[in-house]
Each structure stands twice: as C-alpha cells, then as structure tokens.
Short mmCIF file of C-alpha atoms and ligand atoms in Angstrom, two decimals:
data_model
loop_
_atom_site.label_atom_id
_atom_site.label_comp_id
_atom_site.label_asym_id
_atom_site.label_seq_id
_atom_site.Cartn_x
_atom_site.Cartn_y
_atom_site.Cartn_z
CA MET A 1 85.06 146.27 33.16
CA ASN A 2 84.99 149.67 34.75
CA ASP A 3 82.28 150.45 37.33
CA ASN A 4 81.37 153.59 35.46
CA ASP A 5 80.83 151.82 32.16
CA ILE A 6 77.43 152.22 30.62
CA PHE A 7 75.58 151.38 27.41
CA VAL A 8 73.97 154.27 25.60
CA ILE A 9 70.89 153.50 23.54
CA HIS A 10 69.03 156.03 21.46
CA PRO A 11 65.73 154.59 20.19
CA PHE A 12 63.93 156.44 17.41
CA LEU A 13 60.86 155.80 15.32
CA LYS A 14 61.83 154.52 11.89
CA PHE A 15 59.41 156.73 10.03
CA SER A 16 60.80 159.90 11.56
CA LYS A 17 64.59 159.34 11.85
CA TYR A 18 64.51 162.83 13.27
CA LYS A 19 67.98 164.13 14.14
CA GLN A 20 68.94 160.66 15.32
CA LYS A 21 72.67 161.11 14.83
CA TYR A 22 72.64 164.30 16.83
CA TYR A 23 70.57 162.79 19.60
CA LEU A 24 72.94 159.87 19.91
CA GLU A 25 75.89 162.25 20.22
CA GLU A 26 74.01 164.32 22.76
CA ALA A 27 73.16 161.18 24.74
CA LYS A 28 76.86 160.29 24.88
CA SER A 29 77.72 163.80 26.09
CA LEU A 30 75.08 163.54 28.81
CA VAL A 31 76.64 160.34 30.08
CA LYS A 32 80.08 161.94 30.01
CA ALA A 33 78.77 164.91 31.96
CA ILE A 34 78.39 162.70 35.00
CA ASP A 35 81.65 160.83 34.65
CA LEU A 36 80.17 157.67 33.23
CA ARG A 37 81.97 156.02 30.37
CA CYS A 38 80.03 155.06 27.30
CA ARG A 39 81.19 151.51 26.63
CA LYS A 40 79.04 151.07 23.53
CA SER A 41 76.40 153.18 21.88
CA PHE A 42 73.46 152.16 19.76
CA SER A 43 70.89 153.94 17.70
CA ILE A 44 67.87 151.71 17.13
CA GLY A 45 65.00 152.23 14.73
CA LEU A 46 61.60 151.10 15.97
CA GLU A 47 58.46 150.44 13.93
CA LYS A 48 56.44 151.40 16.97
CA ILE A 49 56.84 151.87 20.69
CA SER A 50 56.09 148.84 22.82
CA PRO A 51 53.89 149.92 25.74
CA LYS A 52 55.52 147.37 28.03
CA THR A 53 59.19 147.81 27.29
CA PHE A 54 59.47 150.74 24.83
CA ILE A 55 61.92 148.78 22.63
CA ASN A 56 60.82 145.50 21.05
CA LYS A 57 61.49 141.87 21.88
CA GLY A 58 64.22 141.50 19.30
CA ASN A 59 66.04 144.54 20.69
CA ILE A 60 65.78 143.15 24.18
CA LEU A 61 67.29 139.81 23.21
CA TYR A 62 70.09 141.57 21.39
CA PHE A 63 70.92 143.90 24.28
CA LYS A 64 70.62 141.17 26.85
CA LYS A 65 73.35 139.29 25.03
CA GLN A 66 75.50 142.40 24.63
CA ILE A 67 75.11 143.28 28.29
CA LYS A 68 76.05 139.81 29.39
CA GLU A 69 79.09 139.69 27.16
CA SER A 70 80.38 143.08 28.27
CA SER A 71 79.34 142.66 31.93
CA VAL A 72 77.99 146.20 31.92
CA ASP A 73 75.26 146.68 34.49
CA VAL A 74 73.82 150.08 33.69
CA VAL A 75 72.00 151.10 30.51
CA PHE A 76 70.97 154.60 29.53
CA LEU A 77 67.93 154.81 27.27
CA ASN A 78 67.72 158.28 25.76
CA VAL A 79 63.94 158.56 26.05
CA ASN A 80 61.52 159.04 28.89
CA LEU A 81 60.17 155.72 30.10
CA THR A 82 57.06 154.99 32.09
CA PRO A 83 57.76 153.41 35.48
CA ILE A 84 56.40 150.09 34.18
CA GLN A 85 58.62 150.18 31.10
CA GLN A 86 61.63 150.91 33.25
CA ARG A 87 60.87 148.06 35.62
CA ASN A 88 60.17 145.57 32.85
CA LEU A 89 63.35 146.52 31.05
CA GLU A 90 65.42 146.15 34.20
CA ASN A 91 63.99 142.69 34.73
CA GLU A 92 64.45 141.62 31.13
CA LEU A 93 67.92 143.02 30.69
CA ASN A 94 69.11 142.20 34.16
CA ALA A 95 70.66 145.64 34.43
CA LYS A 96 69.86 149.03 35.91
CA VAL A 97 68.05 151.19 33.37
CA ILE A 98 68.19 154.99 33.49
CA ASP A 99 66.01 157.15 31.27
CA ARG A 100 66.63 160.70 30.06
CA THR A 101 64.90 162.51 32.90
CA GLY A 102 66.62 160.27 35.43
CA LEU A 103 70.04 160.97 33.98
CA ILE A 104 69.52 164.73 33.70
CA LEU A 105 68.37 164.77 37.31
CA GLU A 106 71.54 162.95 38.31
CA ILE A 107 73.67 165.49 36.46
CA PHE A 108 71.86 168.38 38.07
CA GLY A 109 72.16 166.69 41.46
CA SER A 110 75.90 166.42 41.09
CA ARG A 111 76.26 170.06 40.03
CA ALA A 112 74.07 171.99 42.45
CA ASN A 113 76.10 174.27 44.66
CA SER A 114 73.84 176.91 46.08
CA ASN A 115 71.27 176.21 48.73
CA GLU A 116 68.49 176.99 46.30
CA GLY A 117 70.00 174.86 43.55
CA LYS A 118 70.32 171.89 45.87
CA LEU A 119 66.78 172.23 47.15
CA SER A 120 65.41 172.59 43.61
CA VAL A 121 67.16 169.47 42.37
CA GLU A 122 66.11 167.53 45.43
CA LEU A 123 62.52 168.59 44.87
CA ALA A 124 62.64 167.55 41.22
CA SER A 125 64.22 164.19 42.12
CA LEU A 126 61.67 163.47 44.81
CA GLN A 127 58.81 164.31 42.49
CA PHE A 128 60.32 162.07 39.86
CA GLN A 129 60.81 159.24 42.36
CA LYS A 130 57.31 159.56 43.63
CA SER A 131 56.00 159.04 40.13
CA ARG A 132 57.90 155.75 39.88
CA LEU A 133 56.66 152.44 41.17
CA VAL A 134 60.18 151.26 41.61
CA ARG A 135 62.95 153.28 43.06
CA SER A 136 65.05 155.25 40.70
CA TRP A 137 68.74 155.61 41.02
CA THR A 138 68.72 158.67 43.21
CA HIS A 139 69.42 160.12 46.57
CA LEU A 140 67.16 158.04 48.78
CA GLU A 141 68.70 154.81 47.66
CA ARG A 142 72.14 156.15 48.30
CA GLN A 143 71.22 157.60 51.65
CA ARG A 144 69.96 154.24 52.70
CA GLY A 145 73.23 152.75 51.52
CA GLY A 146 71.25 149.85 50.15
CA ALA A 147 72.15 147.20 47.66
CA GLY A 148 72.83 149.71 44.90
CA PHE A 149 71.13 149.78 41.58
CA MET A 150 69.43 146.45 41.32
CA GLY A 151 66.08 145.28 42.58
CA GLY A 152 63.28 147.22 44.21
CA PRO A 153 61.63 147.32 47.62
CA GLY A 154 58.34 145.57 48.45
CA GLU A 155 54.92 147.16 47.98
CA LYS A 156 54.46 148.01 51.66
CA GLN A 157 57.80 149.66 51.73
CA ILE A 158 56.83 151.64 48.63
CA GLU A 159 53.63 152.91 50.28
CA SER A 160 55.42 154.12 53.36
CA ASP A 161 58.19 155.59 51.21
CA LYS A 162 55.57 157.45 49.18
CA ARG A 163 54.19 159.02 52.34
CA GLN A 164 57.67 159.97 53.42
CA LEU A 165 58.34 161.45 50.00
CA THR A 166 55.17 163.56 50.12
CA GLU A 167 56.15 164.95 53.50
CA LYS A 168 59.66 165.69 52.30
CA ILE A 169 58.33 167.36 49.14
CA ASN A 170 56.07 169.63 51.18
CA ARG A 171 58.91 170.60 53.49
CA LEU A 172 61.15 171.38 50.55
CA LYS A 173 58.49 173.48 48.84
CA LYS A 174 58.15 175.54 51.99
CA LYS A 175 61.91 176.15 52.16
CA ILE A 176 62.02 177.09 48.49
CA ARG A 177 59.12 179.49 48.90
CA LYS A 178 61.10 181.29 51.59
CA ILE A 179 64.08 181.70 49.28
CA ILE A 180 61.80 182.92 46.51
CA SER A 181 60.38 185.64 48.71
CA ILE A 182 63.89 186.87 49.54
CA ARG A 183 64.67 186.85 45.83
CA ASP A 184 61.52 188.84 45.11
CA ILE A 185 62.63 191.51 47.56
CA GLN A 186 66.07 191.70 45.92
CA ARG A 187 64.44 191.97 42.54
CA TYR A 188 62.16 194.71 43.75
CA ARG A 189 65.17 196.67 45.04
CA ARG A 190 66.92 196.30 41.71
CA LYS A 191 63.86 197.59 39.91
CA LYS A 192 63.60 200.49 42.30
CA ASN A 193 67.23 201.36 41.74
CA LYS A 194 66.62 201.05 38.01
CA VAL A 195 69.58 198.79 37.35
CA PRO A 196 68.90 196.96 34.07
CA VAL A 197 69.22 193.20 34.24
CA ILE A 198 70.52 191.25 31.26
CA ALA A 199 70.10 187.48 31.20
CA LEU A 200 72.33 185.17 29.16
CA VAL A 201 70.36 182.17 27.97
CA GLY A 202 71.02 179.40 25.48
CA TYR A 203 71.53 175.75 24.78
CA THR A 204 73.95 174.03 27.10
CA ASN A 205 77.60 174.40 26.02
CA SER A 206 76.85 177.38 23.76
CA GLY A 207 79.30 179.65 25.58
CA LYS A 208 77.14 181.60 28.04
CA SER A 209 79.59 181.42 30.91
CA THR A 210 82.54 182.29 28.68
CA LEU A 211 80.73 185.43 27.51
CA PHE A 212 79.53 186.19 31.03
CA ASN A 213 83.12 186.11 32.25
CA LYS A 214 84.19 188.42 29.45
CA LEU A 215 81.41 190.92 30.12
CA THR A 216 81.74 191.00 33.89
CA LYS A 217 85.41 190.13 34.31
CA SER A 218 84.36 187.13 36.38
CA ASN A 219 85.56 183.64 36.61
CA VAL A 220 82.61 181.27 36.62
CA LEU A 221 83.25 177.74 35.38
CA SER A 222 83.20 177.40 31.63
CA LYS A 223 83.91 173.97 30.32
CA ASP A 224 83.31 171.77 27.30
CA MET A 225 80.71 169.78 29.16
CA LEU A 226 76.92 169.72 29.23
CA PHE A 227 75.38 171.59 32.15
CA ALA A 228 78.64 173.00 33.46
CA SER A 229 76.66 175.80 35.13
CA LEU A 230 73.59 175.12 37.15
CA ASP A 231 73.13 177.89 39.67
CA SER A 232 72.54 181.26 38.14
CA THR A 233 75.16 183.88 38.91
CA ILE A 234 74.55 187.63 38.96
CA ARG A 235 77.40 190.10 38.54
CA LYS A 236 77.67 193.80 38.05
CA SER A 237 79.25 195.43 35.08
CA PHE A 238 79.78 199.04 34.28
CA PHE A 239 80.14 200.53 30.86
CA LYS A 240 79.47 203.85 29.17
CA ASN A 241 78.48 205.35 32.53
CA ILE A 242 75.70 202.88 33.27
CA ASN A 243 75.49 200.05 35.76
CA LEU A 244 74.25 196.75 34.44
CA LEU A 245 73.59 193.39 36.02
CA PHE A 246 74.34 190.26 34.02
CA VAL A 247 72.85 186.86 34.89
CA ASP A 248 74.44 183.60 33.75
CA THR A 249 71.78 180.89 33.70
CA VAL A 250 71.42 177.13 33.46
CA GLY A 251 71.72 175.77 29.92
CA PHE A 252 68.73 174.39 28.08
CA ILE A 253 68.46 171.06 26.33
CA SER A 254 65.77 169.49 24.20
CA ASP A 255 63.07 167.74 26.21
CA LEU A 256 64.15 169.36 29.44
CA PRO A 257 62.18 167.38 32.03
CA THR A 258 59.13 169.33 33.15
CA THR A 259 59.78 168.47 36.79
CA LEU A 260 63.07 170.30 36.41
CA VAL A 261 61.56 173.32 34.70
CA ASP A 262 59.02 173.55 37.53
CA SER A 263 61.57 173.14 40.28
CA PHE A 264 63.86 175.73 38.75
CA LYS A 265 61.07 178.21 38.30
CA SER A 266 62.59 180.74 40.67
CA THR A 267 65.94 180.61 38.89
CA LEU A 268 64.19 180.94 35.57
CA ASP A 269 62.34 183.93 37.00
CA GLU A 270 65.62 185.80 36.63
CA ILE A 271 65.10 185.44 32.90
CA ILE A 272 61.43 186.41 33.03
CA TYR A 273 62.11 189.59 34.97
CA SER A 274 65.20 190.61 33.05
CA ASP A 275 65.16 193.73 30.90
CA LEU A 276 67.03 192.12 28.05
CA ILE A 277 67.89 188.58 27.00
CA LEU A 278 71.02 187.57 25.15
CA HIS A 279 70.39 184.31 23.38
CA ILE A 280 73.85 182.76 23.01
CA ARG A 281 74.09 180.33 20.09
CA ASP A 282 76.88 177.99 19.09
CA VAL A 283 77.24 178.50 15.35
CA SER A 284 79.76 175.66 15.11
CA ASN A 285 77.13 173.11 16.11
CA ASP A 286 75.57 171.38 13.10
CA TYR A 287 72.20 171.60 14.76
CA TYR A 288 72.28 175.21 15.79
CA LEU A 289 68.99 175.95 14.06
CA GLU A 290 67.28 173.14 15.94
CA GLN A 291 68.90 174.30 19.15
CA LYS A 292 67.48 177.75 18.61
CA LYS A 293 64.00 176.30 18.24
CA GLU A 294 64.40 174.31 21.44
CA VAL A 295 65.54 177.36 23.38
CA LEU A 296 62.68 179.50 22.08
CA LYS A 297 60.28 176.70 22.96
CA ILE A 298 61.46 176.62 26.57
CA LEU A 299 61.41 180.41 26.77
CA GLN A 300 57.85 180.31 25.55
CA GLU A 301 57.00 177.69 28.17
CA ILE A 302 58.12 180.05 30.89
CA GLY A 303 56.16 182.87 29.36
CA ILE A 304 58.59 184.72 27.14
CA ASP A 305 58.20 185.06 23.43
CA ASN A 306 60.22 186.97 20.95
CA HIS A 307 57.59 189.57 20.13
CA GLU A 308 58.66 191.89 22.87
CA GLY A 309 61.91 192.47 20.98
CA LYS A 310 63.60 191.62 24.21
CA ILE A 311 65.91 188.99 22.77
CA ILE A 312 69.22 189.66 21.02
CA ASP A 313 70.51 186.72 18.98
CA VAL A 314 74.19 186.38 19.82
CA ILE A 315 75.92 184.06 17.40
CA ASN A 316 78.94 182.73 19.21
CA LYS A 317 82.05 180.71 18.29
CA VAL A 318 82.47 182.44 14.93
CA ASP A 319 86.19 181.74 15.24
CA LEU A 320 85.39 178.12 14.40
CA ILE A 321 83.77 178.96 11.07
CA ASP A 322 86.00 179.39 8.01
CA ASN A 323 83.21 180.07 5.59
CA THR A 324 82.72 183.85 5.59
CA ASN A 325 79.71 183.57 3.29
CA LYS A 326 77.93 181.48 5.84
CA LEU A 327 78.58 184.07 8.52
CA HIS A 328 77.60 186.90 6.23
CA ASN A 329 74.21 185.30 5.69
CA LEU A 330 73.61 185.17 9.40
CA VAL A 331 73.95 188.85 10.06
CA ASP A 332 70.84 190.95 10.25
CA GLU A 333 69.34 193.67 12.39
CA LYS A 334 68.76 191.41 15.32
CA THR A 335 71.95 189.37 15.36
CA ILE A 336 75.47 189.97 16.58
CA LEU A 337 78.38 187.74 15.66
CA ILE A 338 80.94 187.13 18.37
CA SER A 339 83.61 184.84 19.68
CA ALA A 340 83.40 184.93 23.45
CA LEU A 341 86.60 182.94 23.65
CA GLU A 342 88.68 185.16 21.40
CA GLY A 343 86.95 188.41 22.27
CA ILE A 344 85.69 189.08 18.73
CA GLY A 345 82.62 191.31 18.39
CA ILE A 346 82.31 192.07 22.09
CA ASP A 347 82.33 195.86 21.61
CA ASN A 348 79.63 195.52 18.98
CA LEU A 349 77.57 193.53 21.40
CA LYS A 350 78.09 196.07 24.16
CA ASN A 351 76.92 198.85 21.86
CA LYS A 352 73.85 196.88 20.92
CA ILE A 353 73.05 196.30 24.60
CA TYR A 354 73.54 199.96 25.31
CA GLN A 355 71.22 200.95 22.46
CA LYS A 356 68.53 198.52 23.58
CA ILE A 357 68.70 199.54 27.21
CA LEU A 358 68.36 203.21 26.37
CA THR A 359 65.38 202.80 24.09
N1 LIG B 1 86.09 178.12 19.86
C1 LIG B 1 85.28 178.69 20.74
N2 LIG B 1 84.93 178.03 21.85
C2 LIG B 1 84.12 178.65 22.74
C3 LIG B 1 83.63 179.96 22.52
N3 LIG B 1 82.84 180.29 23.56
C4 LIG B 1 82.85 179.23 24.39
N4 LIG B 1 83.62 178.24 23.91
C5 LIG B 1 83.88 176.92 24.52
O1 LIG B 1 82.67 176.19 24.60
C6 LIG B 1 82.65 175.39 25.78
C7 LIG B 1 81.41 175.71 26.58
O2 LIG B 1 81.49 177.02 27.05
P1 LIG B 1 80.68 177.52 28.34
O3 LIG B 1 80.91 178.98 28.46
O4 LIG B 1 80.97 176.66 29.52
O5 LIG B 1 79.20 177.22 27.84
P2 LIG B 1 77.82 177.39 28.64
O6 LIG B 1 76.84 177.85 27.65
O7 LIG B 1 78.03 178.21 29.86
O8 LIG B 1 77.52 175.87 29.00
P3 LIG B 1 76.67 175.26 30.22
O9 LIG B 1 76.93 176.03 31.46
O10 LIG B 1 77.18 173.86 30.29
O11 LIG B 1 75.24 175.32 29.78
C8 LIG B 1 83.94 175.70 26.52
O12 LIG B 1 84.88 174.70 26.20
C9 LIG B 1 84.36 177.05 25.96
O13 LIG B 1 85.75 177.26 25.98
C10 LIG B 1 84.04 180.65 21.32
O14 LIG B 1 83.68 181.78 21.03
N5 LIG B 1 84.85 179.96 20.47
MG1 LIG B 2 77.77 177.81 31.82
#
C-alpha cells in the first residue's frame, strides 16, 4: 500500500445517469492533480440519496470490505457531503472521507503562489472548515501536527476552534480587502491609460496558459493537469501598433465550490472588468459542449453574460481533430479555430481581437 493511495467513488442518481462516465474520469483527474493515486474507482447508481450517509447501506458494506482488503485509508466521494454525512461515513467506513469541495480546496491550497492566492484559499478553507462539525483534512489539522486524518476533537474543542476560526476569517478578510483596494487603483490606472484588457477564461485544462504564452511570449506553467494555474497573471503584448494586456485566469470546473468563487472574487474581477473575453475551449474533449455550459454558468454567476458580445469563442486543440467536417460545422461569426500548441489560427485570432477592440 502506498500512503497516497485513495479510492475514488462517483455516486449518481440512477434515474439521471447524467454524464457519469465523464464525472468519474474528472474525479480521477482531480485526485491526480494533488499527487494522490487512485487505487480503485467506482461509479455507483443510487435510487435516492440517504440523508445520513449519502450512499446506501449496501454500498457502505461493500466499500467497507474493499477498504479493509486494500488497506486504503482515504476515500474521495465526488459529491458535496453535509458535515453529518461525512462524519457518519468516516465512522462507518473507518477511513478518512473527502468530498468534492474538500478536495478542490486541497488542490487550490497546494497551488497558491501569490500572497492574494494564498489568502483567498486560506479564507475559503477556513469558511469550509467552520461549516463542518468535524475537522476536515486541511491546514489547521496539519499545523497542529495532530494524529492525521482520523478521528475528531471533542465538542468543547470544536467551540473554541470555531471562535478561533471566526477571528482568523475576519483578519484574512481585512488583509484581502487591502489587496483589493490596491488592485482597484491599478485597474483605474489601466482604464485611464486606455489599455484594453483581454481575459482568457475556460474550463480547466482547455489550453488557456498555452495560448497566453503564445500571445504574450511568456512562460507560465502549462501542463496536462487540472488547475495547473491558480493565480491570475497579467502580461503586456503589442501588436498592430496597440498595447494590450492579457490575463490568464484560474480554470473553471463544474460545481465549483461557492466558497471558492466568493474567495476568488477579486481575481475573478479581472474578468469582470476586462474589455474582451476569450473563452478557450478544448474541442478534443468529448464533453466540450457541457464544459461550455458550465463556463457560461460561472460567468453568469459573477455577472457576465454573453449578450454584451464581449466573448469570443476560441476553439482550441484543433490539431487533435481529424474530422474536417466536424470542424467546419463549428465555425461561425463568433468562433475562431486554433491550436495554441501548434500555433494554428493565431493570426486569425489576433485579427479578431483587433477588430473587436477597435469597434
Ligand atoms: N494537442 C494540443 N494540446 C494542447 C493545445 N493547447 C494546450 N494543450 C495541452 O493541454 C494541456 C493543458 O494546457 P494548459 O495551457 O495548461 O491549460 P489551462 O487551460 O491553462 O489549464 P489550467 O491552468 O489547469 O486551468 C497541456 O498539456 C497543453 O500542452 C493544443 O492546441 N493542442
Ligand atoms: Mg493554466
């Protein structure tokens, strides 16, 4: 057994079966993104959700046996659990249970580089922890160097921890507010200097950073891994006698935890206040239509909808598609086909940006 081994379970409701294969794959990629190794994965159909344990008694017996046999002690359930469900499951399965929000928070925590990024993730984690009756597998536990994943502290301890958490949260919010005001000033200067800002948004792993590097001759990390970029990066670019600013942003994913969206509000503001949005889409992904919907949903949540004509659909990774008919059908007024990796269609895209900025 390897310490990083984990079980991945994707529960779905039998009547919906909605994208279950995709979600299971995505769940495995999430686990990989934080260097855990998926020992076994399961997709389980439920008649209904059990309020106490999410999955049903039969599932629990089955997994308990599997866990014992494989001596794995961490299980990832690709849904959001209530604190009670999480605690009950941990007791029943005799293993640490992480839910989707918990895992995404862990990934973000391991990626944050900038001061703001770190503070934002810490805020989101603390808010998440505070909402739990039992401790989640996050920073506090590690800081304390305690017994690791298993077990929880007593009620008294929880009360005093909750108070501590509230104080910490307030301190963090203050610090973040300070950073936001500096950001606002920078943004105001950019507006005054009339430098157009172009934000690259899209589902995680769609190729934003690869395109960003191409457009700005930069070298930010691009990797076949979910949430490779977390902090947004702004770089200048100059073409056809105008200065432009490009912003590479954090990738989106379906059911992005709301605590995260809230905590990253100031980073997402870069998108809100941009002059133009490039929506980078991975055409080689079987679920690229669904991914588009998810991205538009999150954009809408932060107050942007497509009506402003502010979004250019950039269909990326065309080098992976052999079927020219398929590609042909995708082209219309609003779309540009590119391969960020191979540099196909980049001039077209630049022209489109130029046109949009001037009108
Ligand atoms: N074949 C092909 N691969 C590409 C293309 N663009 C990006 N990739 C690959 O897709 C993977 C993800 O690319 P990134 O640029 O890191 O994607 P991202 O959208 O920034 O991802 P996150 O920061 O994780 O949200 C990398 O392995 C890239 O090499 C492309 O046009 N064609
Ligand atoms: Mg990236």
